[in-house]
Coordinates of C-alpha atoms in Angstrom, one line a residue:
Chain A
M312 CA 0.0 0.0 0.0
K313 CA 2.8 2.4 1.0
E314 CA 4.7 1.4 -2.1
L315 CA 1.7 2.0 -4.4
L316 CA 1.2 5.4 -2.9
D317 CA 4.9 6.3 -3.3
N318 CA 4.8 5.2 -6.9
Q319 CA 1.7 7.3 -7.5
L320 CA 3.4 10.4 -5.9
L321 CA 6.5 9.8 -8.0
E322 CA 4.3 9.8 -11.2
M323 CA 2.6 13.0 -10.1
R324 CA 5.9 14.8 -9.5
R325 CA 7.4 13.4 -12.7
G326 CA 4.6 15.0 -14.7
T327 CA 5.4 18.4 -13.4
L328 CA 9.1 18.2 -13.5
V329 CA 9.7 19.5 -17.1
L330 CA 7.5 22.5 -16.4
A331 CA 9.4 23.3 -13.1
V332 CA 12.8 23.0 -14.8
L333 CA 11.7 25.2 -17.7
R334 CA 10.4 27.8 -15.3
C335 CA 13.6 27.8 -13.2
L336 CA 15.8 28.1 -16.3
H337 CA 14.2 31.4 -17.2
E338 CA 17.6 32.6 -16.0
P339 CA 20.6 30.6 -17.1
M340 CA 21.8 28.1 -14.5
Y341 CA 24.2 25.2 -14.2
G342 CA 23.1 21.8 -13.1
Y343 CA 24.1 21.9 -9.5
A344 CA 22.8 25.4 -8.9
L345 CA 19.5 24.3 -10.4
L346 CA 19.4 21.3 -8.1
R347 CA 19.8 23.6 -5.1
H348 CA 17.4 26.2 -6.5
M349 CA 14.6 23.6 -6.9
E350 CA 15.3 22.1 -3.5
E351 CA 14.9 25.5 -1.9
R352 CA 11.6 25.9 -3.6
Q353 CA 10.4 22.5 -2.3
V354 CA 10.4 20.9 -5.7
P355 CA 13.3 18.5 -5.0
V356 CA 14.6 16.4 -7.8
D357 CA 17.3 13.7 -7.9
A358 CA 20.6 14.6 -9.6
S359 CA 20.4 11.3 -11.5
T360 CA 17.0 12.4 -12.9
L361 CA 17.8 16.1 -13.5
Y362 CA 21.0 15.8 -15.5
P363 CA 19.7 13.4 -18.1
L364 CA 16.5 15.4 -18.3
L365 CA 18.5 18.6 -19.0
R366 CA 20.3 16.8 -21.8
R367 CA 17.1 15.5 -23.3
L368 CA 15.5 18.9 -23.2
E369 CA 18.6 20.3 -24.9
S370 CA 18.6 17.7 -27.6
Q371 CA 14.9 18.3 -28.3
G372 CA 15.6 22.0 -28.6
W373 CA 13.9 23.6 -25.6
L374 CA 17.2 24.3 -23.9
Q375 CA 20.6 25.7 -25.0
S376 CA 23.8 25.4 -23.2
D377 CA 27.2 27.0 -22.9
W378 CA 30.3 25.9 -21.0
D379 CA 31.7 28.6 -18.7
T380 CA 35.3 27.7 -18.0
S381 CA 36.3 31.0 -16.3
G382 CA 35.7 29.8 -12.7
S383 CA 37.4 27.2 -10.6
R384 CA 35.3 24.5 -12.1
P385 CA 33.9 24.3 -15.6
R386 CA 30.2 24.8 -15.5
K387 CA 27.6 24.0 -18.1
Y388 CA 25.0 26.7 -18.1
Y389 CA 21.6 25.9 -19.5
R390 CA 19.1 28.4 -20.6
L391 CA 15.7 28.4 -22.5
S392 CA 15.8 28.6 -26.2
Q393 CA 13.0 30.4 -28.1
S394 CA 11.0 27.2 -28.6
G395 CA 11.6 26.5 -24.9
E396 CA 10.1 29.9 -24.0
R397 CA 7.0 29.1 -26.1
A398 CA 6.8 25.6 -24.5
L399 CA 7.0 27.2 -21.0
Q400 CA 4.2 29.6 -21.8
Q401 CA 1.9 26.9 -23.2
L402 CA 2.7 24.4 -20.4
T403 CA 2.1 27.1 -17.8
T404 CA -1.4 27.9 -19.2
E405 CA -2.2 24.2 -19.3
W406 CA -1.0 23.7 -15.8
K407 CA -3.1 26.5 -14.5
Q408 CA -6.2 25.2 -16.2
L409 CA -5.5 21.7 -14.9
S410 CA -4.8 22.9 -11.4
A411 CA -8.0 25.0 -11.4
S412 CA -10.2 22.1 -12.6
M413 CA -8.5 19.7 -10.2
T414 CA -9.1 22.0 -7.3
R415 CA -12.8 22.4 -8.3
L416 CA -13.1 18.6 -8.6
L417 CA -11.5 17.9 -5.3
E418 CA -13.5 20.5 -3.4
E419 CA -16.8 19.5 -4.8
N420 CA -19.4 18.9 -2.2
D421 CA -21.5 15.9 -2.8
Chain B
M759 CA 38.9 11.3 -6.3
E760 CA 39.6 7.8 -7.4
L761 CA 36.0 6.6 -6.8
T762 CA 34.7 9.5 -8.8
D763 CA 36.9 8.6 -11.7
R764 CA 35.7 5.1 -11.6
Y765 CA 32.1 6.2 -11.3
I766 CA 32.3 8.6 -14.2
H767 CA 34.0 6.0 -16.3
A768 CA 31.3 3.4 -15.4
V769 CA 28.6 5.8 -16.6
T770 CA 30.2 7.3 -19.7
R771 CA 31.5 4.0 -21.2
Q772 CA 27.9 3.1 -21.9
L773 CA 27.2 6.3 -23.8
P774 CA 27.8 7.2 -27.4
A775 CA 31.3 8.5 -27.9
A776 CA 30.2 12.0 -28.9
Q777 CA 28.5 12.6 -25.5
R778 CA 31.1 11.1 -23.3
D779 CA 33.4 14.0 -22.6
D780 CA 30.6 16.5 -22.1
V781 CA 28.7 14.2 -19.7
A782 CA 31.9 13.4 -17.8
R783 CA 32.8 17.0 -17.3
E784 CA 29.4 18.0 -16.1
L785 CA 29.2 15.0 -13.7
R786 CA 32.6 15.7 -12.3
A787 CA 31.7 19.4 -11.7
T788 CA 28.5 18.3 -9.9
I789 CA 30.2 15.8 -7.7
E790 CA 32.9 18.3 -6.8
D791 CA 30.2 21.0 -6.1
T792 CA 28.3 18.7 -3.8
L793 CA 31.5 17.7 -2.0
S794 CA 32.7 21.3 -1.4
E795 CA 29.3 22.3 -0.1
G796 CA 28.7 20.2 2.9
D797 CA 30.3 17.6 5.1
V798 CA 29.5 14.6 2.9
D799 CA 32.1 12.1 1.7
E800 CA 32.7 11.0 -1.8
S801 CA 31.1 7.6 -1.5
A802 CA 27.9 9.1 -0.1
V803 CA 27.6 11.5 -3.0
L804 CA 28.1 8.7 -5.5
Q805 CA 25.6 6.5 -3.6
Q806 CA 23.1 9.3 -4.0
L807 CA 23.6 9.4 -7.8
G808 CA 22.9 5.7 -7.9
D809 CA 23.7 2.8 -10.0
P810 CA 25.9 4.0 -13.0
S811 CA 24.1 1.7 -15.4
I812 CA 20.8 3.2 -14.5
L813 CA 22.2 6.7 -14.8
A814 CA 23.7 5.8 -18.2
Q815 CA 20.3 4.5 -19.4
R816 CA 18.6 7.8 -18.3
Y817 CA 21.2 9.5 -20.4
G818 CA 20.0 7.4 -23.3
A819 CA 22.6 4.6 -23.4
K820 CA 21.9 1.8 -25.9
Q821 CA 19.5 -0.8 -24.6
T822 CA 21.2 -3.3 -22.4
Y823 CA 18.7 -6.1 -23.0
L824 CA 18.7 -8.7 -25.8
I825 CA 15.0 -9.1 -26.1
G826 CA 12.6 -6.6 -24.6
P827 CA 9.0 -6.8 -23.5
D828 CA 7.6 -6.3 -27.0
Y829 CA 9.0 -9.5 -28.3
F830 CA 9.4 -11.6 -25.2
P831 CA 6.0 -13.4 -25.3
E832 CA 6.5 -14.5 -28.8
Y833 CA 10.1 -15.5 -28.1
R834 CA 8.9 -17.7 -25.2
T835 CA 6.1 -19.3 -27.3
V836 CA 8.5 -20.1 -30.2
L837 CA 11.0 -21.7 -27.8
K838 CA 8.3 -23.6 -26.0
V839 CA 7.1 -25.1 -29.2
L840 CA 10.3 -25.5 -31.1
L841 CA 12.6 -26.7 -28.3
P842 CA 10.8 -30.0 -27.4
A843 CA 9.9 -30.7 -31.0
V844 CA 13.3 -30.4 -32.4
V845 CA 15.1 -32.1 -29.5
A846 CA 12.7 -35.0 -29.6
L847 CA 13.1 -35.3 -33.4
F848 CA 16.9 -35.4 -33.2
A849 CA 16.8 -37.8 -30.3
I850 CA 14.6 -40.2 -32.1
L851 CA 16.6 -39.9 -35.3
S852 CA 19.9 -40.6 -33.4
V853 CA 18.3 -43.7 -31.7
I854 CA 17.2 -45.0 -35.1
D855 CA 20.6 -44.2 -36.6
G856 CA 22.5 -45.9 -33.7
W857 CA 20.3 -49.0 -33.7
S858 CA 20.4 -49.6 -37.4
A859 CA 24.2 -49.4 -37.2
E860 CA 24.0 -52.1 -34.5
R861 CA 26.0 -50.1 -31.9
D862 CA 26.1 -50.5 -28.1
T863 CA 23.2 -49.2 -26.2
G864 CA 25.5 -47.1 -24.0
D865 CA 27.0 -45.5 -27.1
V866 CA 23.6 -44.9 -28.6
L867 CA 22.4 -43.2 -25.4
L868 CA 25.5 -41.0 -25.3
D869 CA 24.9 -40.1 -28.8
V870 CA 21.3 -39.2 -28.1
L871 CA 22.4 -37.0 -25.2
K872 CA 25.0 -35.3 -27.4
T873 CA 22.6 -34.8 -30.3
S874 CA 19.9 -33.5 -28.1
L875 CA 22.2 -31.0 -26.4
V876 CA 23.5 -29.7 -29.8
A877 CA 20.0 -29.5 -31.2
A878 CA 18.8 -27.6 -28.1
G879 CA 21.7 -25.2 -28.4
Q880 CA 21.1 -24.6 -32.0
V881 CA 17.4 -23.9 -31.5
V882 CA 18.0 -21.5 -28.6
F883 CA 20.8 -19.7 -30.5
W884 CA 19.0 -19.2 -33.7
T885 CA 15.7 -18.2 -32.1
T886 CA 17.5 -15.8 -29.8
L887 CA 19.5 -14.3 -32.7
G888 CA 16.3 -13.9 -34.8
F889 CA 14.4 -12.1 -32.0
A890 CA 17.4 -10.0 -31.0
I891 CA 17.6 -8.8 -34.6
A892 CA 13.9 -8.1 -34.7
E893 CA 14.2 -6.2 -31.4
R894 CA 16.9 -4.0 -32.9
T895 CA 15.3 -3.5 -36.3
G896 CA 11.6 -4.1 -35.9
S897 CA 10.5 -2.4 -32.7
Q898 CA 10.6 1.1 -34.2
A899 CA 8.7 -0.1 -37.2
L900 CA 6.1 -1.6 -34.9
A901 CA 5.8 1.5 -32.9
A902 CA 5.6 3.8 -36.0
T903 CA 2.7 2.1 -37.6
S904 CA -0.4 3.6 -36.3
W905 CA -3.0 1.3 -34.9
S906 CA -6.6 1.3 -35.9
P907 CA -9.6 -0.7 -34.7
Q908 CA -9.6 -2.4 -38.1
D909 CA -6.4 -4.2 -37.0
L910 CA -8.3 -6.1 -34.3
P911 CA -8.5 -9.8 -35.1
A912 CA -11.9 -11.2 -35.9
A913 CA -13.5 -12.6 -32.8
E914 CA -15.5 -15.4 -34.5
P915 CA -13.2 -17.9 -36.1
A916 CA -10.7 -17.8 -33.2
R917 CA -8.7 -20.6 -34.6
Q918 CA -8.8 -21.8 -38.2
I919 CA -5.6 -23.6 -38.1
G920 CA -5.5 -26.4 -35.6
K921 CA -2.7 -26.3 -33.1
F922 CA -1.8 -29.9 -33.7
D923 CA -1.9 -29.5 -37.5
A924 CA 0.5 -26.6 -37.4
L925 CA 2.9 -28.3 -35.0
A926 CA 2.8 -31.6 -36.9
G927 CA 3.4 -29.6 -40.1
A928 CA 6.5 -27.9 -38.5
A929 CA 7.8 -31.3 -37.4
M930 CA 7.2 -32.7 -40.8
A931 CA 9.0 -29.8 -42.5
L932 CA 12.0 -30.3 -40.3
F933 CA 11.8 -34.1 -40.8
V934 CA 12.2 -33.9 -44.6
P935 CA 15.7 -32.4 -44.8
I936 CA 16.9 -34.7 -42.0
A937 CA 15.5 -37.7 -43.7
V938 CA 17.1 -36.7 -46.9
I939 CA 20.4 -36.5 -45.1
V940 CA 20.1 -39.5 -42.9
V941 CA 18.4 -42.2 -45.0
P942 CA 20.8 -42.2 -48.0
R943 CA 23.8 -42.3 -45.5
R944 CA 22.2 -45.4 -44.0
L945 CA 21.8 -46.9 -47.5
D946 CA 25.4 -46.0 -48.3
R947 CA 26.7 -47.7 -45.2
L948 CA 24.7 -50.8 -46.0
H949 CA 25.7 -50.9 -49.6
P950 CA 28.1 -53.8 -50.2
D951 CA 30.1 -52.1 -52.9
G952 CA 30.1 -48.7 -51.2
I953 CA 28.3 -46.9 -54.0
Q954 CA 26.8 -43.6 -53.0
F955 CA 23.1 -43.1 -53.4
F956 CA 23.2 -39.4 -54.3
N957 CA 25.1 -38.3 -57.3
P958 CA 28.5 -37.3 -56.0
D959 CA 28.8 -34.5 -58.6
L960 CA 25.8 -32.8 -57.1
S961 CA 26.8 -29.4 -55.5
T962 CA 26.3 -29.2 -51.7
W963 CA 24.5 -25.9 -52.3
W964 CA 21.5 -28.0 -53.4
L965 CA 21.5 -29.5 -49.9
F966 CA 21.8 -26.1 -48.2
G967 CA 19.0 -24.9 -50.4
L968 CA 16.8 -27.8 -49.3
I969 CA 17.5 -27.3 -45.7
G970 CA 16.9 -23.5 -46.0
I971 CA 13.6 -23.9 -47.7
F972 CA 12.3 -26.5 -45.2
V973 CA 13.5 -24.5 -42.2
L974 CA 11.4 -21.6 -43.7
F975 CA 8.5 -24.0 -44.1
A976 CA 8.8 -25.0 -40.4
L977 CA 9.0 -21.4 -39.3
H978 CA 5.9 -20.6 -41.4
Q979 CA 4.1 -23.4 -39.7
I980 CA 5.1 -22.0 -36.3
W981 CA 3.8 -18.6 -37.5
Q982 CA 0.5 -20.3 -38.5
Y983 CA 0.5 -21.8 -35.0
T984 CA 0.9 -18.4 -33.3
V985 CA -1.6 -16.6 -35.5
G986 CA -4.1 -19.4 -35.6
R987 CA -6.0 -18.1 -38.6
W988 CA -5.3 -17.3 -42.2
T989 CA -4.3 -13.7 -42.8
T990 CA -3.1 -12.0 -46.0
P991 CA 0.6 -11.9 -44.9
L992 CA 0.4 -15.6 -44.0
M993 CA -1.2 -16.5 -47.3
T994 CA 1.1 -14.4 -49.5
S995 CA 4.2 -15.7 -47.8
L996 CA 3.0 -19.2 -48.1
I997 CA 2.4 -18.7 -51.8
V998 CA 5.9 -17.2 -52.3
L999 CA 7.5 -20.0 -50.3
N1000 CA 5.8 -22.6 -52.3
G1001 CA 6.8 -20.9 -55.5
I1002 CA 10.4 -21.0 -54.3
W1003 CA 10.1 -24.6 -53.4
L1004 CA 8.6 -25.6 -56.8
T1005 CA 11.2 -23.6 -58.7
Y1006 CA 13.9 -25.3 -56.7
L1007 CA 12.5 -28.8 -57.2
L1008 CA 12.1 -28.2 -61.0
A1009 CA 15.7 -26.9 -61.3
L1010 CA 17.0 -29.7 -59.2
L1011 CA 15.2 -32.6 -60.9
L1012 CA 15.4 -31.4 -64.5
G1013 CA 18.9 -30.0 -64.5
Q1014 CA 20.9 -32.9 -63.4
D1015 CA 20.9 -36.5 -62.1
V1016 CA 20.1 -36.4 -58.4
V1017 CA 20.5 -40.2 -57.9
N1018 CA 24.0 -41.5 -58.6
P1019 CA 23.9 -43.2 -62.1
A1020 CA 26.3 -45.8 -60.8
W1021 CA 23.9 -46.6 -58.0
L1022 CA 21.0 -46.9 -60.4
A1023 CA 23.0 -49.1 -62.7
H1024 CA 23.9 -51.4 -59.8
E1025 CA 20.5 -51.6 -58.0
V1026 CA 18.0 -51.3 -60.9
P1027 CA 20.0 -52.2 -64.0
D1028 CA 16.9 -52.5 -66.2
M1029 CA 15.6 -49.0 -65.6
T1030 CA 14.9 -47.3 -68.8
E1031 CA 15.1 -43.6 -69.6
Q1032 CA 11.4 -43.5 -69.9
V1033 CA 10.7 -45.0 -66.4
K1034 CA 13.2 -42.4 -65.0
R1035 CA 11.3 -39.6 -66.7
W1036 CA 8.1 -41.0 -65.4
I1037 CA 9.3 -41.1 -61.8
I1038 CA 10.6 -37.5 -62.0
G1039 CA 7.3 -36.4 -63.6
S1040 CA 5.3 -38.0 -60.8
V1041 CA 7.5 -36.5 -58.1
L1042 CA 7.0 -33.1 -59.6
A1043 CA 3.2 -33.7 -60.1
T1044 CA 2.9 -34.7 -56.4
A1045 CA 4.7 -31.6 -55.3
V1046 CA 2.5 -29.4 -57.5
I1047 CA -0.7 -31.1 -56.2
I1048 CA 0.4 -30.7 -52.5
T1049 CA 1.2 -27.0 -53.2
V1050 CA -2.1 -26.4 -54.9
I1051 CA -4.0 -27.9 -52.0
E1052 CA -2.0 -26.0 -49.4
V1053 CA -2.4 -22.7 -51.2
A1054 CA -6.1 -23.3 -51.9
E1055 CA -6.7 -23.9 -48.2
A1056 CA -4.8 -20.7 -47.3
V1057 CA -6.7 -18.6 -49.9
R1058 CA -10.0 -20.0 -48.9
G1059 CA -9.3 -19.5 -45.2
N1060 CA -8.3 -15.9 -45.8
Q1061 CA -11.4 -15.2 -47.9
R1062 CA -13.7 -16.7 -45.3
L1063 CA -12.2 -14.5 -42.7
D1064 CA -12.6 -11.4 -44.9
S1065 CA -16.3 -12.1 -45.5
A1066 CA -16.8 -12.8 -41.9
E1067 CA -15.4 -9.5 -41.0
R1068 CA -17.6 -7.6 -43.4

């Protein structure tokens, strides 16, 4: 029962992860900073999930990246591309609608 | 940082070469960032990142399985059917072979064991290879074709082709090339003057061709077994296969002497050219009749299903 619930929760989080990442990358960030940034906002994500996801979003064109080698460690900064911006807008609208209808549904008195 | 090096290597070696350096650099920076931040040790950080194979797979590493869930049910069915059938067939044949050569029971049993193991190994190997190739070439094609409700199999005639018929057919198809190899060898061994039954000038390719065609026939029977009813692909492939078979037989029988002329002269000295032609003719006629019956059954079955669906 506990396991089933955990799996379901994981599924729910997974569905919102792309939107959260896109939103955070409104300003350019490297992986580790993004990890911390999301943790602080109570949207924690595993490093082993986030890094491959960043790469997937980059290869499908929603993100762009640049290496910054000026600091003590080389850092790969990710930022939204133009199509990423558009995706973020659309997904945000969809999410708000979904959230509103889910709230209505859950608070329905019957 | 030795553990980190090992971890990064374990992840990146599974990735396409073009991605390796980039992923390695990013992973290393992350691990170092995490380490410099708090009081965690290296192995705890790596533990957090998890199994390198799983991480590599998330990065899109090549599939690490031979046969995936798409094909596994069919793979299992084919093995379940083919393995006992082929092993039993080869075991029986080696018993017959051993006894007719009047060898010791112990030797014969050893031979049976050896033959069965080899046969089982061959079946597993070729089946696995076939499915592994299908997994790597076919799955995308499968996923790409869009499904429509029209693809649903007809509910009414659930099984047109009897399970037993299909399996017996597969066993028969495998039996033919084996019989063609084993029986003449038996005859040759028993022959007092050591004259070979088959024409020694005959190219071995004819034998390979025969084995190939009948293995295809056997596979087709197994396909019929799994589908259970006549479909257009089943029907067309059967027609093509029979066409190949008849062409092969025609070219083989009319192009050269299959039976050693010396053997014929020794065993049936008074056979005339006319009798020979008559025998070849009746072999061909039998093959054509069997083909026509088989194809007619497939075509009729396919039509019946079509009209049932309409």
